[in-house]
Tab-separated table of C-alpha atoms in Angstrom:
chain	number	residue	atom	x	y	z
F	1	LEU	CA	-25.224	-1.499	-47.356
F	2	ILE	CA	-24.404	-5.146	-47.959
F	3	ALA	CA	-26.311	-7.938	-46.239
F	4	ASP	CA	-27.783	-11.344	-47.016
F	5	ARG	CA	-31.490	-11.242	-46.328
F	6	LYS	CA	-31.375	-14.986	-45.728
F	7	ASP	CA	-29.361	-14.152	-42.602
F	8	PRO	CA	-32.079	-12.308	-40.652
F	9	ALA	CA	-29.809	-11.096	-37.862
F	10	ALA	CA	-27.195	-9.718	-40.251
F	11	PHE	CA	-29.872	-8.092	-42.404
F	12	ALA	CA	-31.496	-6.390	-39.424
F	13	ALA	CA	-28.125	-5.263	-38.077
F	14	ALA	CA	-27.158	-3.721	-41.431
F	15	ILE	CA	-30.387	-1.727	-41.682
F	16	GLU	CA	-30.334	-0.593	-38.062
F	17	GLY	CA	-26.618	0.124	-38.116
F	18	ALA	CA	-26.958	2.495	-41.055
F	19	GLY	CA	-28.633	5.036	-38.800
F	20	VAL	CA	-30.652	6.325	-41.756
F	21	GLU	CA	-34.345	6.938	-42.355
F	22	TRP	CA	-35.504	6.290	-45.909
F	23	ASP	CA	-38.534	7.717	-47.690
F	24	LEU	CA	-38.960	4.621	-49.831
F	25	ALA	CA	-37.746	1.024	-50.040
F	26	VAL	CA	-38.337	-1.248	-53.031
F	27	ASP	CA	-38.165	-5.004	-52.453
F	28	CYS	CA	-37.378	-6.709	-55.763
F	29	ILE	CA	-36.175	-9.988	-54.236
F	30	GLY	CA	-39.006	-11.094	-51.988
F	31	TYR	CA	-40.143	-14.595	-52.936
F	32	LYS	CA	-41.474	-16.169	-49.746
F	33	PRO	CA	-43.781	-14.967	-46.956
F	34	GLU	CA	-40.883	-14.739	-44.524
F	35	ASP	CA	-39.331	-12.124	-46.835
F	36	ALA	CA	-42.430	-9.932	-46.565
F	37	ARG	CA	-42.519	-10.415	-42.794
F	38	GLN	CA	-38.870	-9.375	-42.677
F	39	ASP	CA	-39.748	-6.178	-44.565
F	40	LEU	CA	-42.461	-5.330	-42.059
F	41	GLU	CA	-40.382	-6.143	-38.998
F	42	VAL	CA	-37.065	-4.591	-40.022
F	43	LEU	CA	-37.915	-1.644	-42.265
F	44	TRP	CA	-40.461	0.066	-40.033
F	45	PRO	CA	-39.993	2.717	-38.609
F	46	ARG	CA	-36.870	3.426	-40.691
F	47	VAL	CA	-38.787	3.387	-43.997
F	48	GLY	CA	-41.843	5.463	-44.778
F	49	HIS	CA	-43.127	3.519	-47.784
F	50	LEU	CA	-42.456	-0.016	-49.049
F	51	VAL	CA	-43.000	-0.985	-52.679
F	52	PHE	CA	-43.074	-4.749	-53.085
F	53	ILE	CA	-42.438	-6.118	-56.574
F	54	SER	CA	-44.708	-9.103	-57.048
F	55	THR	CA	-45.569	-10.697	-60.415
F	56	ASP	CA	-48.509	-11.313	-62.718
F	57	PHE	CA	-47.723	-15.009	-62.238
F	58	VAL	CA	-49.768	-14.840	-59.017
F	59	PHE	CA	-52.909	-15.332	-61.137
F	60	ASP	CA	-54.446	-18.654	-62.113
F	61	PRO	CA	-53.801	-18.693	-65.884
F	62	LEU	CA	-57.005	-20.646	-66.574
F	63	LYS	CA	-59.227	-18.084	-64.840
F	64	ARG	CA	-57.985	-14.839	-66.339
F	65	ALA	CA	-60.108	-12.057	-67.773
F	66	PHE	CA	-59.057	-9.874	-70.705
F	67	PRO	CA	-57.800	-7.401	-69.766
F	68	GLN	CA	-56.952	-8.910	-66.392
F	69	PRO	CA	-57.999	-6.676	-63.451
F	70	PHE	CA	-55.810	-6.515	-60.350
F	71	SER	CA	-58.913	-7.501	-58.369
F	72	ASN	CA	-59.293	-10.886	-60.082
F	73	PRO	CA	-59.577	-13.231	-57.063
F	74	HIS	CA	-58.282	-16.395	-58.722
F	75	PHE	CA	-54.702	-17.123	-57.704
F	76	LEU	CA	-52.262	-19.977	-58.109
F	77	THR	CA	-51.688	-22.079	-55.010
F	78	GLY	CA	-49.012	-24.518	-53.940
F	79	GLU	CA	-45.290	-24.117	-54.481
F	80	GLY	CA	-43.337	-22.033	-56.940
F	81	TYR	CA	-42.660	-18.480	-58.006
F	82	GLY	CA	-46.212	-17.184	-58.445
F	83	PRO	CA	-47.706	-18.758	-55.307
F	84	GLY	CA	-44.711	-17.552	-53.298
F	85	LYS	CA	-45.238	-13.976	-54.431
F	86	ARG	CA	-48.941	-14.222	-53.618
F	87	ALA	CA	-48.058	-15.457	-50.124
F	88	CYS	CA	-45.936	-12.312	-49.707
F	89	GLU	CA	-48.889	-10.165	-50.763
F	90	GLU	CA	-51.085	-11.897	-48.189
F	91	VAL	CA	-48.603	-11.067	-45.425
F	92	LEU	CA	-48.852	-7.380	-46.333
F	93	LEU	CA	-52.637	-7.482	-46.639
F	94	ALA	CA	-52.974	-9.051	-43.190
F	95	SER	CA	-50.593	-6.621	-41.487
F	96	ASP	CA	-51.489	-3.580	-39.412
F	97	THR	CA	-48.148	-1.874	-40.011
F	98	PRO	CA	-48.119	1.947	-39.938
F	99	MET	CA	-45.674	1.799	-42.857
F	100	ARG	CA	-47.236	2.583	-46.194
F	101	TRP	CA	-46.955	-0.159	-48.781
F	102	THR	CA	-47.783	-0.724	-52.436
F	103	VAL	CA	-47.606	-3.944	-54.454
F	104	LEU	CA	-46.790	-3.955	-58.174
F	105	ARG	CA	-47.425	-7.024	-60.324
F	106	PRO	CA	-45.312	-6.628	-63.456
F	107	CYS	CA	-45.757	-8.575	-66.640
F	108	HIS	CA	-42.543	-9.615	-68.439
F	109	ILE	CA	-39.769	-7.202	-67.425
F	110	TYR	CA	-37.152	-6.419	-70.054
F	111	GLY	CA	-34.282	-3.994	-70.473
F	112	PRO	CA	-30.506	-3.689	-70.011
F	113	GLY	CA	-29.219	-5.933	-67.261
F	114	SER	CA	-31.571	-8.828	-67.994
F	115	LEU	CA	-31.659	-11.723	-70.431
F	116	LEU	CA	-33.825	-11.662	-73.545
F	117	GLY	CA	-36.811	-13.934	-74.056
F	118	CYS	CA	-40.436	-13.773	-72.914
F	119	LEU	CA	-41.845	-17.222	-73.713
F	120	PRO	CA	-40.759	-20.883	-73.413
F	121	GLU	CA	-38.726	-22.504	-74.742
F	122	HIS	CA	-36.717	-19.294	-75.070
F	123	ALA	CA	-37.543	-17.333	-71.934
F	124	ARG	CA	-34.500	-15.576	-70.454
F	125	ASP	CA	-32.300	-17.349	-72.982
F	126	ALA	CA	-28.646	-16.368	-72.562
F	127	LYS	CA	-27.893	-17.669	-76.073
F	128	LEU	CA	-30.874	-16.111	-77.845
F	129	ILE	CA	-28.901	-13.639	-79.973
F	130	GLU	CA	-26.407	-16.342	-80.940
F	131	ARG	CA	-29.219	-18.726	-81.916
F	132	MET	CA	-30.934	-16.123	-84.067
F	133	ARG	CA	-27.731	-15.065	-85.799
F	134	VAL	CA	-27.000	-18.624	-86.960
F	135	GLY	CA	-30.559	-19.095	-88.210
F	136	GLU	CA	-31.748	-21.519	-85.551
F	137	SER	CA	-35.516	-21.951	-85.361
F	138	LEU	CA	-36.933	-20.773	-82.054
F	139	ARG	CA	-39.257	-23.260	-80.398
F	140	LEU	CA	-42.120	-21.132	-79.072
F	141	VAL	CA	-45.152	-22.504	-77.264
F	142	GLY	CA	-48.261	-21.943	-79.347
F	143	GLY	CA	-46.117	-20.440	-82.073
F	144	GLY	CA	-45.692	-17.322	-79.965
F	145	HIS	CA	-49.298	-16.160	-80.341
F	146	PHE	CA	-50.010	-15.522	-76.657
F	147	LEU	CA	-50.485	-11.800	-76.025
F	148	GLN	CA	-48.159	-9.996	-73.639
F	149	GLN	CA	-47.576	-6.456	-72.430
F	150	PRO	CA	-43.854	-6.303	-71.521
F	151	ILE	CA	-42.712	-3.522	-69.206
F	152	PHE	CA	-39.367	-1.767	-69.630
F	153	ALA	CA	-37.265	-1.966	-66.459
F	154	ARG	CA	-36.795	1.801	-66.251
F	155	ASP	CA	-40.554	2.319	-66.510
F	156	LEU	CA	-41.095	-0.102	-63.640
F	157	ALA	CA	-38.518	1.766	-61.551
F	158	GLU	CA	-40.193	5.112	-62.250
F	159	LEU	CA	-43.582	3.625	-61.412
F	160	ALA	CA	-42.251	2.343	-58.086
F	161	LEU	CA	-40.718	5.720	-57.243
F	162	SER	CA	-43.977	7.493	-58.042
F	163	ALA	CA	-45.756	5.557	-55.282
F	164	HIS	CA	-44.004	7.665	-52.661
F	165	GLY	CA	-46.286	10.475	-51.595
F	166	CYS	CA	-49.261	8.987	-53.446
F	167	ASP	CA	-52.073	8.580	-50.927
F	168	LEU	CA	-54.159	6.399	-53.231
F	169	ALA	CA	-51.297	3.913	-53.578
F	170	ASP	CA	-51.184	3.177	-49.840
F	171	ARG	CA	-52.074	-0.489	-49.164
F	172	ALA	CA	-52.910	-0.893	-52.851
F	173	ILE	CA	-52.057	-3.520	-55.446
F	174	TYR	CA	-51.604	-2.753	-59.151
F	175	CYS	CA	-50.837	-4.688	-62.307
F	176	ALA	CA	-47.814	-3.148	-64.025
F	177	ALA	CA	-47.338	-3.457	-67.765
F	178	GLY	CA	-45.995	-1.552	-70.724
F	179	PRO	CA	-48.031	0.521	-73.203
F	180	ASP	CA	-47.954	-2.016	-76.057
F	181	ILE	CA	-49.940	-5.247	-76.295
F	182	ILE	CA	-48.136	-7.621	-78.639
F	183	GLU	CA	-48.033	-11.266	-79.581
F	184	SER	CA	-45.061	-12.923	-77.916
F	185	ARG	CA	-43.832	-13.696	-81.425
F	186	ARG	CA	-43.575	-9.954	-82.115
F	187	TYR	CA	-41.124	-9.618	-79.221
F	188	TYR	CA	-38.751	-11.929	-81.098
F	189	GLU	CA	-39.479	-10.299	-84.463
F	190	ILE	CA	-38.267	-6.966	-83.086
F	191	ILE	CA	-35.036	-8.596	-81.958
F	192	ALA	CA	-34.588	-10.220	-85.374
F	193	ASP	CA	-35.114	-6.874	-87.103
F	194	LEU	CA	-32.513	-5.239	-84.869
F	195	LEU	CA	-30.041	-8.020	-85.654
F	196	GLY	CA	-30.821	-7.934	-89.370
F	197	VAL	CA	-31.773	-11.611	-89.483
F	198	GLU	CA	-34.860	-13.625	-90.372
F	199	LEU	CA	-36.970	-14.946	-87.510
F	200	ARG	CA	-37.631	-18.674	-87.746
F	201	VAL	CA	-40.226	-20.160	-85.403
F	202	GLU	CA	-41.137	-23.763	-84.677
F	203	GLU	CA	-44.497	-24.093	-82.946
F	204	VAL	CA	-44.577	-26.166	-79.760
F	205	SER	CA	-47.893	-27.705	-78.736
F	206	VAL	CA	-49.621	-25.880	-75.885
F	207	ALA	CA	-51.374	-29.059	-74.729
F	208	GLN	CA	-48.130	-31.018	-74.725
F	209	THR	CA	-46.340	-28.254	-72.842
F	210	ARG	CA	-49.041	-28.165	-70.142
F	211	VAL	CA	-48.425	-31.859	-69.503
F	212	GLU	CA	-44.638	-31.904	-69.753
F	213	HIS	CA	-43.907	-28.549	-68.087
F	214	PRO	CA	-46.539	-27.648	-65.473
F	215	GLU	CA	-44.057	-25.102	-64.103
F	216	TRP	CA	-44.609	-23.063	-67.290
F	217	ALA	CA	-48.382	-22.778	-66.809
F	218	SER	CA	-48.301	-19.022	-66.151
F	219	PHE	CA	-46.751	-18.398	-69.570
F	220	LEU	CA	-49.552	-20.246	-71.361
F	221	CYS	CA	-52.169	-17.510	-71.421
F	222	HIS	CA	-52.758	-13.971	-72.614
F	223	ARG	CA	-51.206	-11.483	-70.179
F	224	ILE	CA	-52.803	-8.111	-70.896
F	225	TYR	CA	-53.848	-5.329	-68.542
F	226	ASP	CA	-55.699	-2.037	-68.242
F	227	LEU	CA	-53.321	0.718	-67.108
F	228	SER	CA	-56.075	3.142	-66.102
F	229	PRO	CA	-55.867	2.219	-62.370
F	230	LEU	CA	-52.282	3.522	-62.370
F	231	ARG	CA	-53.321	6.725	-64.125
F	232	LEU	CA	-56.302	7.313	-61.840
F	233	ALA	CA	-54.133	6.890	-58.755
F	234	GLY	CA	-51.692	9.517	-60.015
F	235	LEU	CA	-48.863	7.046	-60.528
F	236	LYS	CA	-46.301	7.207	-63.346
F	237	VAL	CA	-47.779	5.193	-66.192
F	238	PRO	CA	-45.236	3.110	-68.185
F	239	ASN	CA	-44.797	4.652	-71.639
F	240	THR	CA	-41.704	3.198	-73.337
F	241	PRO	CA	-42.727	1.681	-76.701
F	242	ILE	CA	-41.674	-1.951	-76.990
F	243	ALA	CA	-39.585	-1.275	-80.109
F	244	ALA	CA	-37.608	1.509	-78.408
F	245	GLY	CA	-37.066	-0.489	-75.241
F	246	GLN	CA	-36.000	-3.587	-77.152
F	247	ARG	CA	-33.494	-1.559	-79.158
F	248	GLU	CA	-31.861	-0.345	-75.952
F	249	HIS	CA	-31.940	-3.846	-74.485
F	250	VAL	CA	-30.404	-5.547	-77.521
F	251	GLU	CA	-27.744	-2.865	-77.979
F	252	SER	CA	-26.697	-3.256	-74.347
F	253	LEU	CA	-26.117	-6.977	-74.887
F	254	LEU	CA	-24.197	-6.441	-78.121
F	255	GLU	CA	-21.837	-4.094	-76.290
F	256	GLU	CA	-20.892	-6.710	-73.683
């Protein structure tokens, strides 16, 4: 099926015209509340279970706990990526749809098909490998010492699929992260090791970055989570070690 979700009529016609009932739908491209409303209005009753991919950027970075529980009530407000995802969550929470739904809030997602880089000024940097190969110093906020728990894309997909048929995951929200807690700097060290080069880092002031780039606020904190809620619900717990996932990710880019 091919349709532009920004064209509501065409989107609805494509789904209805397929004449298919699906066990599960995963929305990876919902950014505004109207996207979540579209899911509720168009997918039911053709879909039994919706998994909505949110983000850990919904949280207020200055009011986090460590590890951060999914139930932390402090969220970003206003405009932007994180607040938009939270607005989508609120649409689902306020709905009385018979369709089952589950929200996943992933940390940094990595893996083949995406760009490398988990922290400004080199987040999703298309030239990261090239920069590292020529010995360029990477400008990392706070020297790359913020903790993260990156999740491999395949692990996130398997987690989403495991929500189907899981009664405890109905109308539930979970933080989704990988098994390894690392400094952001370590993420780049692994890449350097795979490339056989030395990692050079230039520390960028956190305070200065907060002032000059308020849009980066959600990066400027530790992003670590307890995975036991996933395990207790019977969901597939992410288990790809960061080193193994990064190897696959880097090799996929070198083959392009």
